[in-house]
PDB file of C-alpha atoms and ligand atoms in Angstrom:
ATOM      1  CA  UNK A  24      86.612 167.913 370.303  1.00 70.00           C
ATOM      2  CA  UNK A  25      88.799 168.199 367.225  1.00 89.00           C
ATOM      3  CA  UNK A  26      92.404 167.140 367.629  1.00 95.00           C
ATOM      4  CA  UNK A  27      94.515 170.365 367.482  1.00 97.00           C
ATOM      5  CA  UNK A  28      97.409 168.474 365.873  1.00 97.00           C
ATOM      6  CA  UNK A  29      95.114 167.325 363.092  1.00 96.00           C
ATOM      7  CA  UNK A  30      93.840 170.876 362.608  1.00 97.00           C
ATOM      8  CA  UNK A  31      97.391 172.154 362.373  1.00 97.00           C
ATOM      9  CA  UNK A  32      98.367 169.402 359.949  1.00 96.00           C
ATOM     10  CA  UNK A  33      95.281 169.983 357.810  1.00 97.00           C
ATOM     11  CA  UNK A  34      95.839 173.740 357.695  1.00 98.00           C
ATOM     12  CA  UNK A  35      99.480 173.003 356.927  1.00 97.00           C
ATOM     13  CA  UNK A  36      98.487 171.109 353.793  1.00 98.00           C
ATOM     14  CA  UNK A  37      96.377 174.063 352.619  1.00 98.00           C
ATOM     15  CA  UNK A  38      99.078 176.586 353.433  1.00 98.00           C
ATOM     16  CA  UNK A  39     101.828 174.364 352.037  1.00 97.00           C
ATOM     17  CA  UNK A  40     100.271 173.905 348.603  1.00 98.00           C
ATOM     18  CA  UNK A  41     101.655 176.188 345.966  1.00 98.00           C
ATOM     19  CA  UNK A  42     101.843 176.227 342.195  1.00 98.00           C
ATOM     20  CA  UNK A  43     104.944 174.127 341.696  1.00 98.00           C
ATOM     21  CA  UNK A  44     106.749 174.522 338.398  1.00 98.00           C
ATOM     22  CA  UNK A  45     109.750 172.305 339.124  1.00 98.00           C
ATOM     23  CA  UNK A  46     109.435 168.525 338.920  1.00 98.00           C
ATOM     24  CA  UNK A  47     111.734 165.526 338.816  1.00 98.00           C
ATOM     25  CA  UNK A  48     111.430 162.730 336.303  1.00 97.00           C
ATOM     26  CA  UNK A  49     109.808 160.169 338.608  1.00 98.00           C
ATOM     27  CA  UNK A  50     106.585 158.435 337.585  1.00 98.00           C
ATOM     28  CA  UNK A  51     103.454 158.804 339.674  1.00 98.00           C
ATOM     29  CA  UNK A  52     101.737 155.402 339.810  1.00 98.00           C
ATOM     30  CA  UNK A  53      98.356 155.060 338.167  1.00 98.00           C
ATOM     31  CA  UNK A  54      96.846 153.959 341.525  1.00 98.00           C
ATOM     32  CA  UNK A  55      98.019 157.209 343.135  1.00 98.00           C
ATOM     33  CA  UNK A  56      96.434 159.370 340.446  1.00 98.00           C
ATOM     34  CA  UNK A  57      93.271 157.337 340.786  1.00 98.00           C
ATOM     35  CA  UNK A  58      93.319 157.674 344.594  1.00 98.00           C
ATOM     36  CA  UNK A  59      93.658 161.471 344.276  1.00 99.00           C
ATOM     37  CA  UNK A  60      90.659 161.633 341.953  1.00 99.00           C
ATOM     38  CA  UNK A  61      88.785 159.202 344.194  1.00 98.00           C
ATOM     39  CA  UNK A  62      89.187 161.603 347.131  1.00 98.00           C
ATOM     40  CA  UNK A  63      88.618 164.757 345.056  1.00 99.00           C
ATOM     41  CA  UNK A  64      85.262 163.533 343.741  1.00 98.00           C
ATOM     42  CA  UNK A  65      83.795 164.252 347.182  1.00 98.00           C
ATOM     43  CA  UNK A  66      83.879 167.965 346.333  1.00 98.00           C
ATOM     44  CA  UNK A  67      80.530 169.678 346.776  1.00 98.00           C
ATOM     45  CA  UNK A  68      78.574 170.870 343.760  1.00 98.00           C
ATOM     46  CA  UNK A  69      75.258 172.589 343.230  1.00 98.00           C
ATOM     47  CA  UNK A  70      72.465 169.971 343.414  1.00 98.00           C
ATOM     48  CA  UNK A  71      75.289 167.387 343.310  1.00 98.00           C
ATOM     49  CA  UNK A  72      75.737 167.901 339.575  1.00 98.00           C
ATOM     50  CA  UNK A  73      79.491 167.045 339.710  1.00 98.00           C
ATOM     51  CA  UNK A  74      80.384 168.920 336.524  1.00 98.00           C
ATOM     52  CA  UNK A  75      84.059 167.854 336.340  1.00 98.00           C
ATOM     53  CA  UNK A  76      85.717 165.760 333.677  1.00 98.00           C
ATOM     54  CA  UNK A  77      89.400 164.829 333.738  1.00 98.00           C
ATOM     55  CA  UNK A  78      91.769 163.319 331.167  1.00 98.00           C
ATOM     56  CA  UNK A  79      94.862 162.040 332.982  1.00 98.00           C
ATOM     57  CA  UNK A  80      98.009 161.787 330.857  1.00 98.00           C
ATOM     58  CA  UNK A  81     101.296 160.003 331.433  1.00 98.00           C
ATOM     59  CA  UNK A  82     104.080 158.307 329.495  1.00 98.00           C
ATOM     60  CA  UNK A  83     103.898 158.163 325.715  1.00 98.00           C
ATOM     61  CA  UNK A  84     100.383 159.645 325.545  1.00 98.00           C
ATOM     62  CA  UNK A  85     101.508 162.716 327.458  1.00 98.00           C
ATOM     63  CA  UNK A  86     104.734 162.988 325.449  1.00 98.00           C
ATOM     64  CA  UNK A  87     102.841 162.943 322.124  1.00 98.00           C
ATOM     65  CA  UNK A  88     100.415 165.631 323.257  1.00 98.00           C
ATOM     66  CA  UNK A  89     103.151 167.836 324.698  1.00 98.00           C
ATOM     67  CA  UNK A  90     105.180 167.559 321.493  1.00 98.00           C
ATOM     68  CA  UNK A  91     102.176 168.595 319.396  1.00 98.00           C
ATOM     69  CA  UNK A  92     101.274 171.515 321.655  1.00 98.00           C
ATOM     70  CA  UNK A  93     104.857 172.743 321.771  1.00 97.00           C
ATOM     71  CA  UNK A  94     105.045 172.553 317.968  1.00 97.00           C
ATOM     72  CA  UNK A  95     101.802 174.543 317.684  1.00 97.00           C
ATOM     73  CA  UNK A  96     103.092 177.035 320.249  1.00 96.00           C
ATOM     74  CA  UNK A  97     106.363 177.502 318.348  1.00 93.00           C
ATOM     75  CA  UNK A  98     104.850 177.767 314.879  1.00 94.00           C
ATOM     76  CA  UNK A  99     101.398 179.287 315.206  1.00 95.00           C
ATOM     77  CA  UNK A 100     100.632 180.450 318.751  1.00 93.00           C
ATOM     78  CA  UNK A 101      98.486 183.306 317.423  1.00 95.00           C
ATOM     79  CA  UNK A 102      96.135 180.811 315.766  1.00 97.00           C
ATOM     80  CA  UNK A 103      95.182 179.220 319.089  1.00 98.00           C
ATOM     81  CA  UNK A 104      92.873 180.689 321.693  1.00 98.00           C
ATOM     82  CA  UNK A 105      91.046 179.563 324.782  1.00 98.00           C
ATOM     83  CA  UNK A 106      87.287 179.194 324.457  1.00 98.00           C
ATOM     84  CA  UNK A 107      86.735 181.303 327.540  1.00 98.00           C
ATOM     85  CA  UNK A 108      88.139 184.471 329.065  1.00 97.00           C
ATOM     86  CA  UNK A 109      90.091 184.013 332.266  1.00 97.00           C
ATOM     87  CA  UNK A 110      90.999 187.598 333.124  1.00 97.00           C
ATOM     88  CA  UNK A 111      88.617 190.517 332.811  1.00 97.00           C
ATOM     89  CA  UNK A 112      89.984 192.842 330.103  1.00 95.00           C
ATOM     90  CA  UNK A 113      89.825 195.776 332.517  1.00 96.00           C
ATOM     91  CA  UNK A 114      90.932 194.347 335.818  1.00 97.00           C
ATOM     92  CA  UNK A 115      89.926 196.628 338.689  1.00 97.00           C
ATOM     93  CA  UNK A 116      92.971 198.269 340.298  1.00 97.00           C
ATOM     94  CA  UNK A 117      93.140 195.958 343.299  1.00 96.00           C
ATOM     95  CA  UNK A 118      93.442 192.879 341.066  1.00 98.00           C
ATOM     96  CA  UNK A 119      95.573 194.520 338.415  1.00 97.00           C
ATOM     97  CA  UNK A 120      98.007 195.530 341.159  1.00 98.00           C
ATOM     98  CA  UNK A 121      98.208 191.953 342.428  1.00 98.00           C
ATOM     99  CA  UNK A 122      98.691 190.630 338.899  1.00 97.00           C
ATOM    100  CA  UNK A 123     101.585 193.027 338.386  1.00 96.00           C
ATOM    101  CA  UNK A 124     103.075 192.031 341.718  1.00 97.00           C
ATOM    102  CA  UNK A 125     102.762 188.383 340.670  1.00 97.00           C
ATOM    103  CA  UNK A 126     104.775 189.137 337.512  1.00 95.00           C
ATOM    104  CA  UNK A 127     107.413 191.000 339.492  1.00 96.00           C
ATOM    105  CA  UNK A 128     107.883 188.202 342.048  1.00 97.00           C
ATOM    106  CA  UNK A 129     107.501 185.329 339.579  1.00 96.00           C
ATOM    107  CA  UNK A 130     109.868 186.524 336.864  1.00 95.00           C
ATOM    108  CA  UNK A 131     112.163 188.159 339.424  1.00 95.00           C
ATOM    109  CA  UNK A 132     112.775 184.805 341.142  1.00 95.00           C
ATOM    110  CA  UNK A 133     113.497 183.217 337.757  1.00 95.00           C
ATOM    111  CA  UNK A 134     115.939 185.999 336.866  1.00 94.00           C
ATOM    112  CA  UNK A 135     113.818 187.075 333.879  1.00 95.00           C
ATOM    113  CA  UNK A 136     113.673 190.858 333.383  1.00 94.00           C
ATOM    114  CA  UNK A 137     110.267 192.558 332.988  1.00 85.00           C
ATOM    115  CA  UNK A 138     111.058 193.573 329.410  1.00 90.00           C
ATOM    116  CA  UNK A 139     112.578 190.208 328.391  1.00 94.00           C
ATOM    117  CA  UNK A 140     109.806 188.992 326.080  1.00 91.00           C
ATOM    118  CA  UNK A 141     111.827 185.983 324.887  1.00 91.00           C
ATOM    119  CA  UNK A 142     112.612 184.942 328.461  1.00 92.00           C
ATOM    120  CA  UNK A 143     108.956 185.178 329.413  1.00 91.00           C
ATOM    121  CA  UNK A 144     107.893 183.228 326.338  1.00 90.00           C
ATOM    122  CA  UNK A 145     110.296 180.406 327.072  1.00 91.00           C
ATOM    123  CA  UNK A 146     108.973 180.227 330.658  1.00 93.00           C
ATOM    124  CA  UNK A 147     105.415 180.085 329.302  1.00 94.00           C
ATOM    125  CA  UNK A 148     106.400 177.256 326.951  1.00 96.00           C
ATOM    126  CA  UNK A 149     107.355 175.127 329.982  1.00 97.00           C
ATOM    127  CA  UNK A 150     103.636 174.901 330.727  1.00 98.00           C
ATOM    128  CA  UNK A 151     103.230 172.814 327.590  1.00 98.00           C
ATOM    129  CA  UNK A 152     105.552 170.143 328.960  1.00 98.00           C
ATOM    130  CA  UNK A 153     103.673 170.274 332.277  1.00 98.00           C
ATOM    131  CA  UNK A 154     106.921 171.667 333.724  1.00 98.00           C
ATOM    132  CA  UNK A 155     108.403 168.166 333.467  1.00 98.00           C
ATOM    133  CA  UNK A 156     105.809 166.611 335.800  1.00 98.00           C
ATOM    134  CA  UNK A 157     105.177 162.946 335.103  1.00 98.00           C
ATOM    135  CA  UNK A 158     101.402 163.426 334.985  1.00 98.00           C
ATOM    136  CA  UNK A 159      99.340 166.031 333.195  1.00 98.00           C
ATOM    137  CA  UNK A 160      95.639 166.483 333.794  1.00 99.00           C
ATOM    138  CA  UNK A 161      93.324 168.087 331.270  1.00 98.00           C
ATOM    139  CA  UNK A 162      90.128 169.361 332.849  1.00 99.00           C
ATOM    140  CA  UNK A 163      86.971 170.087 330.915  1.00 98.00           C
ATOM    141  CA  UNK A 164      83.430 171.217 331.604  1.00 98.00           C
ATOM    142  CA  UNK A 165      80.244 171.060 329.542  1.00 98.00           C
ATOM    143  CA  UNK A 166      79.855 174.449 327.822  1.00 98.00           C
ATOM    144  CA  UNK A 167      76.120 174.389 328.438  1.00 98.00           C
ATOM    145  CA  UNK A 168      76.729 174.803 332.161  1.00 98.00           C
ATOM    146  CA  UNK A 169      76.689 178.170 333.879  1.00 98.00           C
ATOM    147  CA  UNK A 170      79.006 180.071 336.214  1.00 98.00           C
ATOM    148  CA  UNK A 171      77.823 178.123 339.256  1.00 98.00           C
ATOM    149  CA  UNK A 172      79.142 174.903 337.778  1.00 98.00           C
ATOM    150  CA  UNK A 173      82.543 176.534 337.230  1.00 98.00           C
ATOM    151  CA  UNK A 174      82.493 177.287 340.956  1.00 98.00           C
ATOM    152  CA  UNK A 175      81.908 173.572 341.579  1.00 98.00           C
ATOM    153  CA  UNK A 176      84.771 172.694 339.259  1.00 98.00           C
ATOM    154  CA  UNK A 177      87.094 174.992 341.220  1.00 98.00           C
ATOM    155  CA  UNK A 178      86.261 173.144 344.410  1.00 98.00           C
ATOM    156  CA  UNK A 179      87.035 169.848 342.749  1.00 99.00           C
ATOM    157  CA  UNK A 180      90.356 171.180 341.468  1.00 99.00           C
ATOM    158  CA  UNK A 181      91.362 172.395 344.911  1.00 98.00           C
ATOM    159  CA  UNK A 182      90.523 168.932 346.253  1.00 98.00           C
ATOM    160  CA  UNK A 183      92.790 167.397 343.621  1.00 99.00           C
ATOM    161  CA  UNK A 184      95.646 169.704 344.604  1.00 99.00           C
ATOM    162  CA  UNK A 185      95.253 169.042 348.324  1.00 98.00           C
ATOM    163  CA  UNK A 186      94.839 165.279 347.854  1.00 98.00           C
ATOM    164  CA  UNK A 187      98.071 165.369 345.845  1.00 98.00           C
ATOM    165  CA  UNK A 188      99.902 167.482 348.419  1.00 98.00           C
ATOM    166  CA  UNK A 189      99.004 165.207 351.309  1.00 98.00           C
ATOM    167  CA  UNK A 190     100.439 162.298 349.289  1.00 98.00           C
ATOM    168  CA  UNK A 191     103.765 164.085 348.842  1.00 98.00           C
ATOM    169  CA  UNK A 192     102.999 165.295 345.326  1.00 98.00           C
ATOM    170  CA  UNK A 193     102.916 168.801 343.920  1.00 98.00           C
ATOM    171  CA  UNK A 194     100.694 170.430 341.344  1.00 98.00           C
ATOM    172  CA  UNK A 195     100.389 173.488 339.152  1.00 98.00           C
ATOM    173  CA  UNK A 196      96.985 174.441 337.765  1.00 98.00           C
ATOM    174  CA  UNK A 197      97.413 175.694 334.183  1.00 98.00           C
ATOM    175  CA  UNK A 198      94.779 177.768 332.444  1.00 98.00           C
ATOM    176  CA  UNK A 199      97.175 178.398 329.563  1.00 98.00           C
ATOM    177  CA  UNK A 200      96.599 174.860 328.271  1.00 98.00           C
ATOM    178  CA  UNK A 201      93.022 175.839 327.408  1.00 98.00           C
ATOM    179  CA  UNK A 202      94.506 177.799 324.537  1.00 98.00           C
ATOM    180  CA  UNK A 203      95.520 174.579 322.771  1.00 98.00           C
ATOM    181  CA  UNK A 204      92.143 172.838 323.014  1.00 98.00           C
ATOM    182  CA  UNK A 205      92.148 172.110 319.263  1.00 98.00           C
ATOM    183  CA  UNK A 206      95.405 170.179 319.597  1.00 98.00           C
ATOM    184  CA  UNK A 207      94.106 168.398 322.690  1.00 98.00           C
ATOM    185  CA  UNK A 208      90.935 167.423 320.833  1.00 98.00           C
ATOM    186  CA  UNK A 209      93.036 165.634 318.195  1.00 98.00           C
ATOM    187  CA  UNK A 210      94.390 163.317 320.891  1.00 98.00           C
ATOM    188  CA  UNK A 211      91.689 163.022 323.531  1.00 98.00           C
ATOM    189  CA  UNK A 212      87.990 162.092 323.513  1.00 98.00           C
ATOM    190  CA  UNK A 213      86.869 165.617 324.409  1.00 98.00           C
ATOM    191  CA  UNK A 214      83.215 165.938 323.472  1.00 97.00           C
ATOM    192  CA  UNK A 215      82.321 168.896 321.215  1.00 98.00           C
ATOM    193  CA  UNK A 216      80.102 170.277 323.975  1.00 98.00           C
ATOM    194  CA  UNK A 217      83.017 170.330 326.410  1.00 98.00           C
ATOM    195  CA  UNK A 218      85.342 173.280 326.982  1.00 98.00           C
ATOM    196  CA  UNK A 219      88.941 172.740 328.059  1.00 98.00           C
ATOM    197  CA  UNK A 220      89.133 174.733 331.292  1.00 98.00           C
ATOM    198  CA  UNK A 221      92.710 174.075 332.343  1.00 98.00           C
ATOM    199  CA  UNK A 222      95.495 171.609 332.683  1.00 98.00           C
ATOM    200  CA  UNK A 223      97.327 170.590 335.808  1.00 99.00           C
ATOM    201  CA  UNK A 224     100.882 169.408 336.277  1.00 98.00           C
ATOM    202  CA  UNK A 225     101.117 166.659 338.896  1.00 99.00           C
ATOM    203  CA  UNK A 226     104.282 165.018 340.066  1.00 98.00           C
ATOM    204  CA  UNK A 227     107.226 164.821 342.416  1.00 98.00           C
ATOM    205  CA  UNK A 228     108.825 168.133 343.241  1.00 98.00           C
ATOM    206  CA  UNK A 229     112.390 169.071 342.364  1.00 98.00           C
ATOM    207  CA  UNK A 230     112.853 170.505 345.839  1.00 97.00           C
ATOM    208  CA  UNK A 231     116.226 172.185 345.216  1.00 97.00           C
ATOM    209  CA  UNK A 232     114.890 174.120 342.210  1.00 96.00           C
ATOM    210  CA  UNK A 233     111.533 174.836 343.872  1.00 97.00           C
ATOM    211  CA  UNK A 234     113.211 176.328 346.938  1.00 95.00           C
ATOM    212  CA  UNK A 235     114.301 179.251 344.740  1.00 93.00           C
ATOM    213  CA  UNK A 236     110.775 179.968 343.496  1.00 96.00           C
ATOM    214  CA  UNK A 237     109.020 183.267 344.101  1.00 96.00           C
ATOM    215  CA  UNK A 238     106.639 182.960 347.030  1.00 97.00           C
ATOM    216  CA  UNK A 239     103.226 184.500 346.408  1.00 98.00           C
ATOM    217  CA  UNK A 240     102.030 186.337 349.479  1.00 97.00           C
ATOM    218  CA  UNK A 241      98.346 186.528 350.391  1.00 98.00           C
ATOM    219  CA  UNK A 242      96.338 189.487 351.616  1.00 98.00           C
ATOM    220  CA  UNK A 243      95.418 189.213 355.320  1.00 98.00           C
ATOM    221  CA  UNK A 244      91.912 188.248 356.458  1.00 97.00           C
ATOM    222  CA  UNK A 245      91.128 191.911 357.243  1.00 96.00           C
ATOM    223  CA  UNK A 246      91.622 192.749 353.558  1.00 96.00           C
ATOM    224  CA  UNK A 247      88.739 190.557 352.383  1.00 97.00           C
ATOM    225  CA  UNK A 248      86.471 189.737 355.353  1.00 97.00           C
ATOM    226  CA  UNK A 249      84.328 191.759 357.706  1.00 97.00           C
ATOM    227  CA  UNK A 250      82.708 190.340 360.795  1.00 97.00           C
ATOM    228  CA  UNK A 251      79.218 191.119 362.008  1.00 97.00           C
ATOM    229  CA  UNK A 252      77.391 190.025 365.143  1.00 96.00           C
ATOM    230  CA  UNK A 253      80.278 188.260 366.851  1.00 95.00           C
ATOM    231  CA  UNK A 254      81.060 188.803 370.498  1.00 91.00           C
ATOM    232  CA  UNK A 255      84.026 191.123 370.964  1.00 81.00           C
ATOM    233  CA  UNK A 256      87.273 189.168 371.322  1.00 73.00           C
ATOM    234  CA  UNK A 257      88.490 189.002 374.914  1.00 70.00           C
ATOM    235  CA  UNK A 258      90.685 191.981 375.849  1.00 73.00           C
ATOM    236  CA  UNK A 259      94.371 191.154 375.646  1.00 67.00           C
ATOM    237  CA  UNK A 260      96.103 190.797 378.994  1.00 68.00           C
ATOM    238  CA  UNK A 261      98.632 193.626 378.934  1.00 64.00           C
ATOM    239  CA  UNK A 262     100.212 192.438 382.174  1.00 63.00           C
ATOM    240  CA  UNK A 263      99.431 195.709 383.985  1.00 58.00           C
TER     241      UNK A 263
HETATM  242  C1  FMN B  10      92.775 178.194 337.677  1.00 69.71           C
HETATM  243  C2  FMN B  10      94.240 178.540 337.733  1.00 69.71           C
HETATM  244  C3  FMN B  10      94.975 178.601 336.559  1.00 69.71           C
HETATM  245  C4  FMN B  10      96.352 178.856 336.596  1.00 69.71           C
HETATM  246  N1  FMN B  10      97.071 178.828 335.431  1.00 69.71           N
HETATM  247  C5  FMN B  10      98.420 178.904 335.474  1.00 69.71           C
HETATM  248  C6  FMN B  10      99.176 178.704 334.284  1.00 69.71           C
HETATM  249  O1  FMN B  10      98.648 178.546 333.186  1.00 69.71           O
HETATM  250  N2  FMN B  10     100.519 178.684 334.393  1.00 69.71           N
HETATM  251  C7  FMN B  10     101.169 178.870 335.584  1.00 69.71           C
HETATM  252  O2  FMN B  10     102.403 178.831 335.611  1.00 69.71           O
HETATM  253  N3  FMN B  10     100.466 179.084 336.735  1.00 69.71           N
HETATM  254  C8  FMN B  10      99.112 179.079 336.706  1.00 69.71           C
HETATM  255  N4  FMN B  10      98.381 179.233 337.866  1.00 69.71           N
HETATM  256  C9  FMN B  10      99.075 179.377 339.155  1.00 69.71           C
HETATM  257  C10 FMN B  10      98.930 180.767 339.764  1.00 69.71           C
HETATM  258  O3  FMN B  10      99.805 181.664 339.148  1.00 69.71           O
HETATM  259  C11 FMN B  10      99.217 180.654 341.271  1.00 69.71           C
HETATM  260  O4  FMN B  10      98.275 179.807 341.865  1.00 69.71           O
HETATM  261  C12 FMN B  10      99.169 182.012 341.966  1.00 69.71           C
HETATM  262  O5  FMN B  10     100.161 182.866 341.470  1.00 69.71           O
HETATM  263  C13 FMN B  10      99.334 181.873 343.474  1.00 69.71           C
HETATM  264  O6  FMN B  10     100.546 181.248 343.761  1.00 69.71           O
HETATM  265  P1  FMN B  10     100.649 179.874 344.557  1.00 69.71           P
HETATM  266  O7  FMN B  10      99.548 178.976 344.067  1.00 69.71           O
HETATM  267  O8  FMN B  10     102.022 179.365 344.231  1.00 69.71           O
HETATM  268  O9  FMN B  10     100.477 180.198 346.001  1.00 69.71           O
HETATM  269  C14 FMN B  10      96.999 179.066 337.844  1.00 69.71           C
HETATM  270  C15 FMN B  10      96.229 179.047 339.013  1.00 69.71           C
HETATM  271  C16 FMN B  10      94.882 178.776 338.957  1.00 69.71           C
HETATM  272  C17 FMN B  10      94.083 178.726 340.253  1.00 69.71           C
END
């Protein structure tokens, strides 16, 4: 029988993870980053193909890359583009509505008005310093792989985030870093056949700042799951 305390703790890690964008300047030891990747590599993948590749950055290497990306972002953002499309150009209403709600909650909590383009841009730029996290991950996948392998990569990334969380570290996955793959390629041994999928900030949370973040609600189970063939749940005791 599974220990209910362990179940609660495990679920708590999943429910407690969020995209943290506030970090303190405290180094994450190399062994910790390695231990996170060591646990995450147990992610499942189709036919055990394990299509993930990670470049972990810290210290001077990270600083050099961030400086170059920020310079490119300031001077020539329009000349940089991701090699893949994250959002469908015509998001169906359900998803478009959630995306708008995200913007409302996210920028609202930061005190940035909807029409404040400069405010939004300066928030976006924080991505390129990994929000001040001491570690930045750059995640790539072989472009010859298909959608299924991207599914595998997502599982690996979730493992990384949960392995970090359980070690007292926070993360923020960052698709926006894919835009600057040409800059990243100047610094990192990214093979030509590899696509930069995302970055990830990893570090110690600035808890005071993070407590003021916008909390992203989730749709309830009923909104995305239907159940078939289960026994009816026992009738609630109404006390009558
Ligand atoms: C693959 C992926 C890419 C993301 N890219 C970014 C990003 O570039 N910048 C950012 O601030 N947040 C990014 N996010 C974080 C999402 O906005 C966040 O996960 C979502 O709003 C739900 O909020 P929560 O994770 O805090 O619960 C990304 C999330 C995922 C899963």
